mmCIF file of C-alpha atoms and ligand atoms in Angstrom:
data_model
loop_
_atom_site.group_PDB
_atom_site.id
_atom_site.type_symbol
_atom_site.label_atom_id
_atom_site.label_comp_id
_atom_site.label_asym_id
_atom_site.label_seq_id
_atom_site.Cartn_x
_atom_site.Cartn_y
_atom_site.Cartn_z
ATOM 1 C CA UNK A 401 97.409 79.841 107.543
ATOM 2 C CA UNK A 402 94.396 81.695 106.204
ATOM 3 C CA UNK A 403 94.333 83.486 102.887
ATOM 4 C CA UNK A 404 93.664 87.226 103.116
ATOM 5 C CA UNK A 405 93.877 87.882 99.397
ATOM 6 C CA UNK A 406 95.369 86.594 96.185
ATOM 7 C CA UNK A 407 97.285 89.123 94.147
ATOM 8 C CA UNK A 408 96.905 88.088 90.519
ATOM 9 C CA UNK A 409 99.065 89.749 87.952
ATOM 10 C CA UNK A 410 100.170 88.908 84.471
ATOM 11 C CA UNK A 411 102.957 86.404 84.916
ATOM 12 C CA UNK A 412 101.910 85.003 88.280
ATOM 13 C CA UNK A 413 100.216 85.388 91.604
ATOM 14 C CA UNK A 414 101.120 86.139 95.181
ATOM 15 C CA UNK A 415 99.304 84.782 98.237
ATOM 16 C CA UNK A 416 98.743 87.163 101.142
ATOM 17 C CA UNK A 417 98.333 85.037 104.257
ATOM 18 C CA UNK A 418 97.191 85.605 107.815
ATOM 19 C CA UNK A 419 99.405 83.330 109.896
ATOM 20 C CA UNK A 420 100.092 82.607 113.539
ATOM 21 C CA UNK A 421 103.326 83.740 115.195
ATOM 22 C CA UNK A 422 105.020 80.356 114.746
ATOM 23 C CA UNK A 423 104.168 80.147 111.040
ATOM 24 C CA UNK A 424 105.971 83.383 110.140
ATOM 25 C CA UNK A 425 109.415 82.023 109.349
ATOM 26 C CA UNK A 426 109.735 79.587 106.434
ATOM 27 C CA UNK A 427 110.026 75.989 107.642
ATOM 28 C CA UNK A 428 112.278 75.024 104.756
ATOM 29 C CA UNK A 429 115.922 76.100 104.439
ATOM 30 C CA UNK A 430 115.927 79.753 103.474
ATOM 31 C CA UNK A 431 118.153 82.752 103.781
ATOM 32 C CA UNK A 432 116.313 85.031 106.224
ATOM 33 C CA UNK A 433 117.017 88.759 106.168
ATOM 34 C CA UNK A 434 116.127 90.825 109.258
ATOM 35 C CA UNK A 435 117.172 94.175 110.621
ATOM 36 C CA UNK A 436 118.808 94.598 114.023
ATOM 37 C CA UNK A 437 115.416 95.123 115.688
ATOM 38 C CA UNK A 438 113.386 92.424 113.984
ATOM 39 C CA UNK A 439 116.175 89.849 114.467
ATOM 40 C CA UNK A 440 115.699 90.281 118.230
ATOM 41 C CA UNK A 441 112.061 89.230 117.884
ATOM 42 C CA UNK A 442 113.026 85.831 116.449
ATOM 43 C CA UNK A 443 115.261 84.054 118.928
ATOM 44 C CA UNK A 444 114.524 80.822 117.029
ATOM 45 C CA UNK A 445 116.220 81.987 113.812
ATOM 46 C CA UNK A 446 119.039 79.921 112.308
ATOM 47 C CA UNK A 447 122.209 82.056 112.707
ATOM 48 C CA UNK A 448 123.929 80.287 109.787
ATOM 49 C CA UNK A 449 121.183 81.250 107.418
ATOM 50 C CA UNK A 450 120.220 84.674 108.686
ATOM 51 C CA UNK A 451 121.501 88.163 108.234
ATOM 52 C CA UNK A 452 120.622 91.346 110.163
ATOM 53 C CA UNK A 453 120.895 94.703 108.389
ATOM 54 C CA UNK A 454 121.174 97.923 110.402
ATOM 55 C CA UNK A 455 117.672 99.248 111.198
ATOM 56 C CA UNK A 456 116.269 102.238 109.327
ATOM 57 C CA UNK A 457 116.190 103.895 105.914
ATOM 58 C CA UNK A 458 119.969 104.378 105.823
ATOM 59 C CA UNK A 459 120.313 100.615 105.234
ATOM 60 C CA UNK A 460 118.200 100.785 102.083
ATOM 61 C CA UNK A 461 121.290 100.838 99.917
ATOM 62 C CA UNK A 462 123.415 98.855 97.530
ATOM 63 C CA UNK A 463 125.715 97.663 100.365
ATOM 64 C CA UNK A 464 122.756 95.792 101.919
ATOM 65 C CA UNK A 465 121.887 94.202 98.577
ATOM 66 C CA UNK A 466 125.493 93.085 98.243
ATOM 67 C CA UNK A 467 125.479 91.596 101.749
ATOM 68 C CA UNK A 468 122.356 89.573 100.964
ATOM 69 C CA UNK A 469 123.798 88.296 97.696
ATOM 70 C CA UNK A 470 127.137 87.447 99.331
ATOM 71 C CA UNK A 471 125.398 85.458 102.045
ATOM 72 C CA UNK A 472 123.212 83.644 99.501
ATOM 73 C CA UNK A 473 126.384 82.671 97.675
ATOM 74 C CA UNK A 474 128.105 81.633 100.928
ATOM 75 C CA UNK A 475 125.281 79.195 101.763
ATOM 76 C CA UNK A 476 125.388 77.884 98.166
ATOM 77 C CA UNK A 477 121.874 78.988 97.420
ATOM 78 C CA UNK A 478 120.723 77.993 93.966
ATOM 79 C CA UNK A 479 118.182 79.662 91.747
ATOM 80 C CA UNK A 480 115.447 77.517 93.306
ATOM 81 C CA UNK A 481 116.540 78.707 96.778
ATOM 82 C CA UNK A 482 114.349 80.879 98.986
ATOM 83 C CA UNK A 483 115.061 84.295 100.476
ATOM 84 C CA UNK A 484 112.771 85.657 103.207
ATOM 85 C CA UNK A 485 112.648 89.329 104.217
ATOM 86 C CA UNK A 486 111.425 89.823 107.793
ATOM 87 C CA UNK A 487 110.966 93.423 108.855
ATOM 88 C CA UNK A 488 109.520 96.781 107.916
ATOM 89 C CA UNK A 489 109.411 98.296 104.436
ATOM 90 C CA UNK A 490 113.169 98.838 104.385
ATOM 91 C CA UNK A 491 113.919 95.139 104.828
ATOM 92 C CA UNK A 492 111.120 93.970 102.520
ATOM 93 C CA UNK A 493 112.091 96.435 99.728
ATOM 94 C CA UNK A 494 115.806 95.676 99.791
ATOM 95 C CA UNK A 495 115.416 91.904 100.256
ATOM 96 C CA UNK A 496 112.893 91.692 97.436
ATOM 97 C CA UNK A 497 115.290 93.603 95.190
ATOM 98 C CA UNK A 498 118.158 91.230 96.027
ATOM 99 C CA UNK A 499 115.883 88.238 95.325
ATOM 100 C CA UNK A 500 114.882 89.780 91.995
ATOM 101 C CA UNK A 501 118.481 89.816 90.753
ATOM 102 C CA UNK A 502 120.049 86.792 92.499
ATOM 103 C CA UNK A 503 120.638 84.298 89.681
ATOM 104 C CA UNK A 504 118.158 86.361 87.629
ATOM 105 C CA UNK A 505 115.482 85.868 90.265
ATOM 106 C CA UNK A 506 115.084 83.357 93.108
ATOM 107 C CA UNK A 507 112.122 82.478 95.345
ATOM 108 C CA UNK A 508 110.896 85.154 97.774
ATOM 109 C CA UNK A 509 108.706 85.272 100.894
ATOM 110 C CA UNK A 510 108.028 88.513 102.756
ATOM 111 C CA UNK A 511 107.141 88.779 106.443
ATOM 112 C CA UNK A 512 106.153 92.401 107.141
ATOM 113 C CA UNK A 513 106.509 93.429 110.796
ATOM 114 C CA UNK A 514 105.384 97.080 110.723
ATOM 115 C CA UNK A 515 101.833 98.235 110.025
ATOM 116 C CA UNK A 516 103.103 100.159 106.987
ATOM 117 C CA UNK A 517 104.785 97.132 105.477
ATOM 118 C CA UNK A 518 101.766 94.899 106.205
ATOM 119 C CA UNK A 519 99.253 97.118 104.451
ATOM 120 C CA UNK A 520 101.540 98.625 101.831
ATOM 121 C CA UNK A 521 105.246 97.953 101.243
ATOM 122 C CA UNK A 522 105.283 94.133 101.229
ATOM 123 C CA UNK A 523 102.390 93.787 98.800
ATOM 124 C CA UNK A 524 102.460 94.797 95.189
ATOM 125 C CA UNK A 525 105.872 93.874 93.848
ATOM 126 C CA UNK A 526 107.742 97.173 94.034
ATOM 127 C CA UNK A 527 111.301 96.580 95.246
ATOM 128 C CA UNK A 528 114.295 98.847 95.475
ATOM 129 C CA UNK A 529 116.797 100.943 97.330
ATOM 130 C CA UNK A 530 117.883 104.576 97.621
ATOM 131 C CA UNK A 531 120.777 105.795 95.515
ATOM 132 C CA UNK A 532 122.536 109.127 94.987
ATOM 133 C CA UNK A 533 120.300 110.748 97.604
ATOM 134 C CA UNK A 534 117.151 109.788 95.678
ATOM 135 C CA UNK A 535 114.601 107.505 97.374
ATOM 136 C CA UNK A 536 113.864 104.271 95.525
ATOM 137 C CA UNK A 537 115.969 105.331 92.529
ATOM 138 C CA UNK A 538 116.995 101.755 91.757
ATOM 139 C CA UNK A 539 114.428 99.002 91.784
ATOM 140 C CA UNK A 540 112.431 96.352 90.025
ATOM 141 C CA UNK A 541 109.004 94.786 90.013
ATOM 142 C CA UNK A 542 109.257 91.392 91.693
ATOM 143 C CA UNK A 543 106.362 89.831 93.524
ATOM 144 C CA UNK A 544 106.762 87.553 96.554
ATOM 145 C CA UNK A 545 105.192 84.118 96.301
ATOM 146 C CA UNK A 546 103.810 84.650 99.806
ATOM 147 C CA UNK A 547 103.377 87.570 102.170
ATOM 148 C CA UNK A 548 102.907 86.271 105.723
ATOM 149 C CA UNK A 549 101.161 88.625 108.111
ATOM 150 C CA UNK A 550 100.644 88.215 111.842
ATOM 151 C CA UNK A 551 99.206 91.318 113.544
ATOM 152 C CA UNK A 552 100.857 90.039 116.753
ATOM 153 C CA UNK A 553 104.125 91.503 115.427
ATOM 154 C CA UNK A 554 102.747 94.994 116.042
ATOM 155 C CA UNK A 555 102.842 94.556 119.842
ATOM 156 C CA UNK A 556 106.468 95.717 119.980
ATOM 157 C CA UNK A 557 106.280 98.408 117.299
ATOM 158 C CA UNK A 558 107.057 101.939 118.597
ATOM 159 C CA UNK A 559 104.001 104.229 118.669
ATOM 160 C CA UNK A 560 105.278 106.645 116.044
ATOM 161 C CA UNK A 561 105.919 103.779 113.599
ATOM 162 C CA UNK A 562 102.460 102.364 114.277
ATOM 163 C CA UNK A 563 100.847 105.730 113.561
ATOM 164 C CA UNK A 564 102.936 106.117 110.436
ATOM 165 C CA UNK A 565 101.314 102.941 109.118
ATOM 166 C CA UNK A 566 97.887 104.236 110.170
ATOM 167 C CA UNK A 567 98.279 107.126 107.713
ATOM 168 C CA UNK A 568 98.479 104.584 104.881
ATOM 169 C CA UNK A 569 95.476 102.717 106.313
ATOM 170 C CA UNK A 570 93.487 105.976 106.317
ATOM 171 C CA UNK A 571 94.592 106.629 102.745
ATOM 172 C CA UNK A 572 93.384 103.169 101.702
ATOM 173 C CA UNK A 573 90.102 103.801 103.532
ATOM 174 C CA UNK A 574 89.497 106.963 101.502
ATOM 175 C CA UNK A 575 89.867 104.919 98.319
ATOM 176 C CA UNK A 576 86.961 102.660 99.333
ATOM 177 C CA UNK A 577 83.278 103.400 98.890
ATOM 178 C CA UNK A 578 81.391 104.377 101.989
ATOM 179 C CA UNK A 579 80.690 105.202 104.676
ATOM 180 C CA UNK A 580 78.055 102.582 105.386
ATOM 181 C CA UNK A 581 79.497 100.014 102.969
ATOM 182 C CA UNK A 582 80.814 97.879 105.832
ATOM 183 C CA UNK A 583 84.364 98.239 104.596
ATOM 184 C CA UNK A 584 87.603 99.785 105.745
ATOM 185 C CA UNK A 585 86.189 103.303 105.988
ATOM 186 C CA UNK A 586 83.592 102.131 108.508
ATOM 187 C CA UNK A 587 86.198 100.295 110.583
ATOM 188 C CA UNK A 588 88.509 103.323 110.837
ATOM 189 C CA UNK A 589 85.614 105.696 111.515
ATOM 190 C CA UNK A 590 83.887 103.645 114.207
ATOM 191 C CA UNK A 591 86.694 101.730 115.925
ATOM 192 C CA UNK A 592 89.354 104.359 116.484
ATOM 193 C CA UNK A 593 89.932 103.597 120.172
ATOM 194 C CA UNK A 594 90.354 99.858 119.593
ATOM 195 C CA UNK A 595 92.656 100.528 116.634
ATOM 196 C CA UNK A 596 94.835 102.943 118.590
ATOM 197 C CA UNK A 597 94.938 100.444 121.484
ATOM 198 C CA UNK A 598 96.069 97.793 118.919
ATOM 199 C CA UNK A 599 93.254 95.496 119.974
ATOM 200 C CA UNK A 600 94.128 92.120 118.443
ATOM 201 C CA UNK A 601 90.650 91.249 117.185
ATOM 202 C CA UNK A 602 90.202 94.661 115.597
ATOM 203 C CA UNK A 603 93.573 94.429 113.851
ATOM 204 C CA UNK A 604 92.583 91.029 112.466
ATOM 205 C CA UNK A 605 89.795 92.777 110.544
ATOM 206 C CA UNK A 606 91.520 96.099 109.865
ATOM 207 C CA UNK A 607 94.695 94.713 108.261
ATOM 208 C CA UNK A 608 93.039 92.354 105.738
ATOM 209 C CA UNK A 609 90.577 95.108 104.754
ATOM 210 C CA UNK A 610 93.472 97.534 104.177
ATOM 211 C CA UNK A 611 95.539 94.944 102.291
ATOM 212 C CA UNK A 612 92.596 94.172 99.994
ATOM 213 C CA UNK A 613 92.349 97.806 98.880
ATOM 214 C CA UNK A 614 95.932 97.629 97.648
ATOM 215 C CA UNK A 615 95.592 94.143 96.141
ATOM 216 C CA UNK A 616 92.458 95.116 94.182
ATOM 217 C CA UNK A 617 94.247 98.068 92.609
ATOM 218 C CA UNK A 618 97.607 96.400 92.011
ATOM 219 C CA UNK A 619 96.000 93.284 90.484
ATOM 220 C CA UNK A 620 94.685 95.525 87.723
ATOM 221 C CA UNK A 621 97.831 97.604 87.268
ATOM 222 C CA UNK A 622 101.005 96.039 88.654
ATOM 223 C CA UNK A 623 103.413 98.310 86.783
ATOM 224 C CA UNK A 624 101.653 101.614 87.555
ATOM 225 C CA UNK A 625 100.538 102.531 84.085
ATOM 226 C CA UNK A 626 97.155 103.769 85.298
ATOM 227 C CA UNK A 627 95.078 103.324 88.440
ATOM 228 C CA UNK A 628 97.958 102.254 90.712
ATOM 229 C CA UNK A 629 98.871 105.949 90.833
ATOM 230 C CA UNK A 630 95.768 106.472 93.034
ATOM 231 C CA UNK A 631 97.715 104.810 95.850
ATOM 232 C CA UNK A 632 99.928 107.910 95.784
ATOM 233 C CA UNK A 633 97.127 109.988 97.323
ATOM 234 C CA UNK A 634 98.777 112.565 99.605
ATOM 235 C CA UNK A 635 102.255 111.439 98.562
ATOM 236 C CA UNK A 636 103.148 114.279 96.162
ATOM 237 C CA UNK A 637 102.642 116.785 98.975
ATOM 238 C CA UNK A 638 103.912 114.427 101.652
ATOM 239 C CA UNK A 639 107.082 113.471 99.860
ATOM 240 C CA UNK A 640 107.858 117.146 99.191
ATOM 241 C CA UNK A 641 107.438 117.893 102.904
ATOM 242 C CA UNK A 642 109.753 115.016 103.807
ATOM 243 C CA UNK A 643 112.344 116.129 101.235
ATOM 244 C CA UNK A 644 112.176 119.788 102.321
ATOM 245 C CA UNK A 645 112.804 118.742 105.930
ATOM 246 C CA UNK A 646 115.621 116.321 105.042
ATOM 247 C CA UNK A 647 113.532 113.223 105.826
ATOM 248 C CA UNK A 648 114.192 113.832 109.511
ATOM 249 C CA UNK A 649 111.540 116.160 110.991
ATOM 250 C CA UNK A 650 108.354 114.245 110.152
ATOM 251 C CA UNK A 651 107.652 110.522 109.891
ATOM 252 C CA UNK A 652 106.488 109.262 106.493
ATOM 253 C CA UNK A 653 102.963 108.832 107.882
ATOM 254 C CA UNK A 654 102.825 112.316 109.374
ATOM 255 C CA UNK A 655 103.928 113.745 106.025
ATOM 256 C CA UNK A 656 101.421 111.615 104.083
ATOM 257 C CA UNK A 657 98.569 112.643 106.401
ATOM 258 C CA UNK A 658 99.528 116.294 105.919
ATOM 259 C CA UNK A 659 99.636 115.611 102.173
ATOM 260 C CA UNK A 660 96.165 114.041 102.178
ATOM 261 C CA UNK A 661 94.806 117.126 103.940
ATOM 262 C CA UNK A 662 96.424 119.400 101.322
ATOM 263 C CA UNK A 663 94.968 117.226 98.523
ATOM 264 C CA UNK A 664 91.530 117.703 100.068
ATOM 265 C CA UNK A 665 92.118 121.478 100.271
ATOM 266 C CA UNK A 666 93.189 121.523 96.634
ATOM 267 C CA UNK A 667 90.222 119.451 95.491
ATOM 268 C CA UNK A 668 87.762 121.661 97.360
ATOM 269 C CA UNK A 669 89.451 124.795 96.020
ATOM 270 C CA UNK A 670 89.103 123.749 92.377
ATOM 271 C CA UNK A 671 85.513 122.624 92.945
ATOM 272 C CA UNK A 672 86.203 118.906 92.534
ATOM 273 C CA UNK A 673 85.959 117.526 96.067
ATOM 274 C CA UNK A 674 82.701 117.309 97.977
ATOM 275 C CA UNK A 675 83.197 119.843 100.751
ATOM 276 C CA UNK A 676 81.165 118.078 103.463
ATOM 277 C CA UNK A 677 83.010 114.824 102.897
ATOM 278 C CA UNK A 678 86.349 116.685 102.897
ATOM 279 C CA UNK A 679 85.466 118.206 106.300
ATOM 280 C CA UNK A 680 84.466 114.809 107.720
ATOM 281 C CA UNK A 681 87.692 113.274 106.458
ATOM 282 C CA UNK A 682 89.798 116.082 107.927
ATOM 283 C CA UNK A 683 88.213 115.404 111.317
ATOM 284 C CA UNK A 684 88.854 111.679 111.012
ATOM 285 C CA UNK A 685 92.525 112.264 110.203
ATOM 286 C CA UNK A 686 92.884 114.737 113.080
ATOM 287 C CA UNK A 687 91.178 112.224 115.411
ATOM 288 C CA UNK A 688 94.024 109.826 114.728
ATOM 289 C CA UNK A 689 96.442 112.480 115.967
ATOM 290 C CA UNK A 690 97.598 113.736 112.572
ATOM 291 C CA UNK A 691 97.392 117.462 112.672
ATOM 292 C CA UNK A 692 100.503 119.209 111.426
ATOM 293 C CA UNK A 693 99.493 122.834 111.786
ATOM 294 C CA UNK A 694 102.813 124.328 110.765
ATOM 295 C CA UNK A 695 105.062 122.114 108.698
ATOM 296 C CA UNK A 696 108.110 123.988 110.115
ATOM 297 C CA UNK A 697 109.516 124.766 106.713
ATOM 298 C CA UNK A 698 108.827 127.630 104.298
ATOM 299 C CA UNK A 699 106.029 126.813 101.797
ATOM 300 C CA UNK A 700 108.350 127.863 98.959
ATOM 301 C CA UNK A 701 110.782 125.118 99.949
ATOM 302 C CA UNK A 702 108.027 122.509 99.900
ATOM 303 C CA UNK A 703 106.992 123.672 96.441
ATOM 304 C CA UNK A 704 110.607 123.627 95.220
ATOM 305 C CA UNK A 705 110.979 120.009 96.427
ATOM 306 C CA UNK A 706 107.725 119.097 94.662
ATOM 307 C CA UNK A 707 108.717 120.699 91.367
ATOM 308 C CA UNK A 708 112.147 119.085 91.558
ATOM 309 C CA UNK A 709 110.546 115.677 92.101
ATOM 310 C CA UNK A 710 108.111 116.187 89.220
ATOM 311 C CA UNK A 711 110.936 117.224 86.884
ATOM 312 C CA UNK A 712 112.620 113.897 87.580
ATOM 313 C CA UNK A 713 109.410 112.143 86.541
ATOM 314 C CA UNK A 714 107.252 113.542 83.729
ATOM 315 C CA UNK A 715 107.583 117.244 84.554
ATOM 316 C CA UNK A 716 103.839 117.750 85.066
ATOM 317 C CA UNK A 717 102.197 119.003 88.260
ATOM 318 C CA UNK A 718 99.575 116.267 88.538
ATOM 319 C CA UNK A 719 97.915 115.281 91.806
ATOM 320 C CA UNK A 720 95.699 112.481 93.021
ATOM 321 C CA UNK A 721 92.574 114.284 94.178
ATOM 322 C CA UNK A 722 89.306 112.894 95.522
ATOM 323 C CA UNK A 723 85.808 113.699 94.279
ATOM 324 C CA UNK A 724 84.339 111.813 97.247
ATOM 325 C CA UNK A 725 84.872 108.460 98.992
ATOM 326 C CA UNK A 726 86.250 105.865 96.584
ATOM 327 C CA UNK A 727 86.454 108.364 93.725
ATOM 328 C CA UNK A 728 90.064 109.338 93.084
ATOM 329 C CA UNK A 729 91.157 111.225 89.983
ATOM 330 C CA UNK A 730 94.602 112.105 88.677
ATOM 331 C CA UNK A 731 94.584 115.689 87.587
ATOM 332 C CA UNK A 732 96.797 118.596 86.588
ATOM 333 C CA UNK A 733 96.107 121.732 88.603
ATOM 334 C CA UNK A 734 96.766 125.426 87.943
ATOM 335 C CA UNK A 735 99.878 126.637 89.766
ATOM 336 C CA UNK A 736 97.931 129.490 91.352
ATOM 337 C CA UNK A 737 95.709 126.974 93.199
ATOM 338 C CA UNK A 738 98.686 124.943 94.329
ATOM 339 C CA UNK A 739 100.328 128.117 95.666
ATOM 340 C CA UNK A 740 97.167 129.056 97.548
ATOM 341 C CA UNK A 741 96.949 125.643 99.218
ATOM 342 C CA UNK A 742 100.604 125.765 100.216
ATOM 343 C CA UNK A 743 100.162 129.286 101.608
ATOM 344 C CA UNK A 744 102.398 130.979 99.050
ATOM 345 C CA UNK A 745 101.369 134.625 98.575
HETATM 346 N N1 NAD B 1104 107.494 98.718 97.985
HETATM 347 C C1 NAD B 1104 106.471 99.502 98.219
HETATM 348 O O1 NAD B 1104 105.433 99.450 97.539
HETATM 349 C C2 NAD B 1104 106.531 100.475 99.369
HETATM 350 C C3 NAD B 1104 105.368 101.130 99.792
HETATM 351 C C4 NAD B 1104 105.451 101.978 100.887
HETATM 352 C C5 NAD B 1104 106.669 102.173 101.541
HETATM 353 N N2 NAD B 1104 107.776 101.527 101.090
HETATM 354 C C6 NAD B 1104 109.068 101.710 101.762
HETATM 355 O O2 NAD B 1104 108.955 101.256 103.093
HETATM 356 C C7 NAD B 1104 109.968 101.896 103.875
HETATM 357 C C8 NAD B 1104 109.399 102.296 105.203
HETATM 358 O O3 NAD B 1104 108.958 101.132 105.868
HETATM 359 P P1 NAD B 1104 108.653 101.134 107.430
HETATM 360 O O4 NAD B 1104 107.849 102.305 107.779
HETATM 361 O O5 NAD B 1104 108.158 99.782 107.765
HETATM 362 O O6 NAD B 1104 110.089 101.446 108.079
HETATM 363 P P2 NAD B 1104 111.295 100.527 108.604
HETATM 364 O O7 NAD B 1104 111.456 99.309 107.797
HETATM 365 O O8 NAD B 1104 112.464 101.435 108.719
HETATM 366 O O9 NAD B 1104 110.804 100.103 110.067
HETATM 367 C C9 NAD B 1104 110.622 101.110 111.033
HETATM 368 C C10 NAD B 1104 111.336 100.781 112.334
HETATM 369 O O10 NAD B 1104 110.588 99.807 113.045
HETATM 370 C C11 NAD B 1104 111.447 98.731 113.450
HETATM 371 N N3 NAD B 1104 110.601 97.544 113.505
HETATM 372 C C12 NAD B 1104 110.101 96.844 112.466
HETATM 373 N N4 NAD B 1104 109.237 95.917 112.905
HETATM 374 C C13 NAD B 1104 109.234 96.000 114.260
HETATM 375 C C14 NAD B 1104 108.519 95.316 115.264
HETATM 376 N N5 NAD B 1104 107.617 94.372 114.979
HETATM 377 N N6 NAD B 1104 108.752 95.681 116.551
HETATM 378 C C15 NAD B 1104 109.639 96.672 116.854
HETATM 379 N N7 NAD B 1104 110.313 97.385 115.943
HETATM 380 C C16 NAD B 1104 110.105 97.035 114.643
HETATM 381 C C17 NAD B 1104 112.526 98.715 112.406
HETATM 382 O O11 NAD B 1104 113.691 98.074 112.876
HETATM 383 C C18 NAD B 1104 112.740 100.200 112.162
HETATM 384 O O12 NAD B 1104 113.576 100.738 113.156
HETATM 385 C C19 NAD B 1104 110.475 103.083 103.059
HETATM 386 O O13 NAD B 1104 111.769 102.808 102.610
HETATM 387 C C20 NAD B 1104 109.494 103.144 101.894
HETATM 388 O O14 NAD B 1104 110.105 103.627 100.707
HETATM 389 C C21 NAD B 1104 107.721 100.675 100.029
#
């Protein structure tokens, strides 16, 4: 096991580890939570102490939390017992939530198996499930003692899921200084072919660099009272696109990439974003195959979803915009500029 990063937060710390395939599952007795797909990848799992949820977002619900808690009870797990969540962001979010409430909080290890969960969902302590048609309505902050990452898990990941994670990697890259700083931005800009081919050695550098961007931000602001909001770059637009298309037309990554492009448009339009850098970044995102020309939904519906979402939060139309590489700002924007970027006459 090799340490990728240590997430330090008030109240504790979480170790992010690069492990080999056979170090992924906990060696001690634990309740291991998979989904139907990730369970198939671990023939060596203990059937007595494992549970497979149905794959996909529809399992991110209270019924799954209840199943995990019931099984923990059935195997007489105490408060010092360990729950492991092995899967994509759905499994890691819902398992971490169950661990956060079982006996007021038991031990937790996360084993992310999608690119998105490796670089994003499994790190940073946000847990939860969807409720009443609202994504992540119920949740808690509860940080895993370890996050075990093996890029080898990505070999079986479907292409669209892999690319969905790449959108978050690109987002993290934009939050780093560069180009030329030898960091994540340089890796994504110069090693696209190897990344898209999932070259093992390239992934062993890409994933830790992407994880570190998140860890550095979250270590300073676990509960999103300030800079953690920068990680939402592209998400206000992207989430509205997903909501307006019933979370079925576009993958999360496709929607986020579209959202990042709209954030760049908005920043350039209000004179905040460096235009040359915005153009370079647009090309980089398109090079990775993200290029939604028509979102296949009326711009007014995207705006309505965005306003609805904002009303549920603080009611203000604020966006994460970029001045240049590594320079995010959170800013309110005039509605007329938002309309122009969305293509509303
Ligand atoms: N907690 C956070 O900070 C945070 C951050 C970002 C996203 N999320 C959440 O993450 C979720 C999305 O996560 P996701 O994109 O990983 O989706 P997911 O968990 O639904 O996984 C995608 C699909 O890939 C399959 N899969 C997983 N690993 C595989 C592997 N190695 N080989 C083959 N198939 C595999 C899964 O069974 C599933 O069908 C959303 O619910 C989102 O809200 C949470």
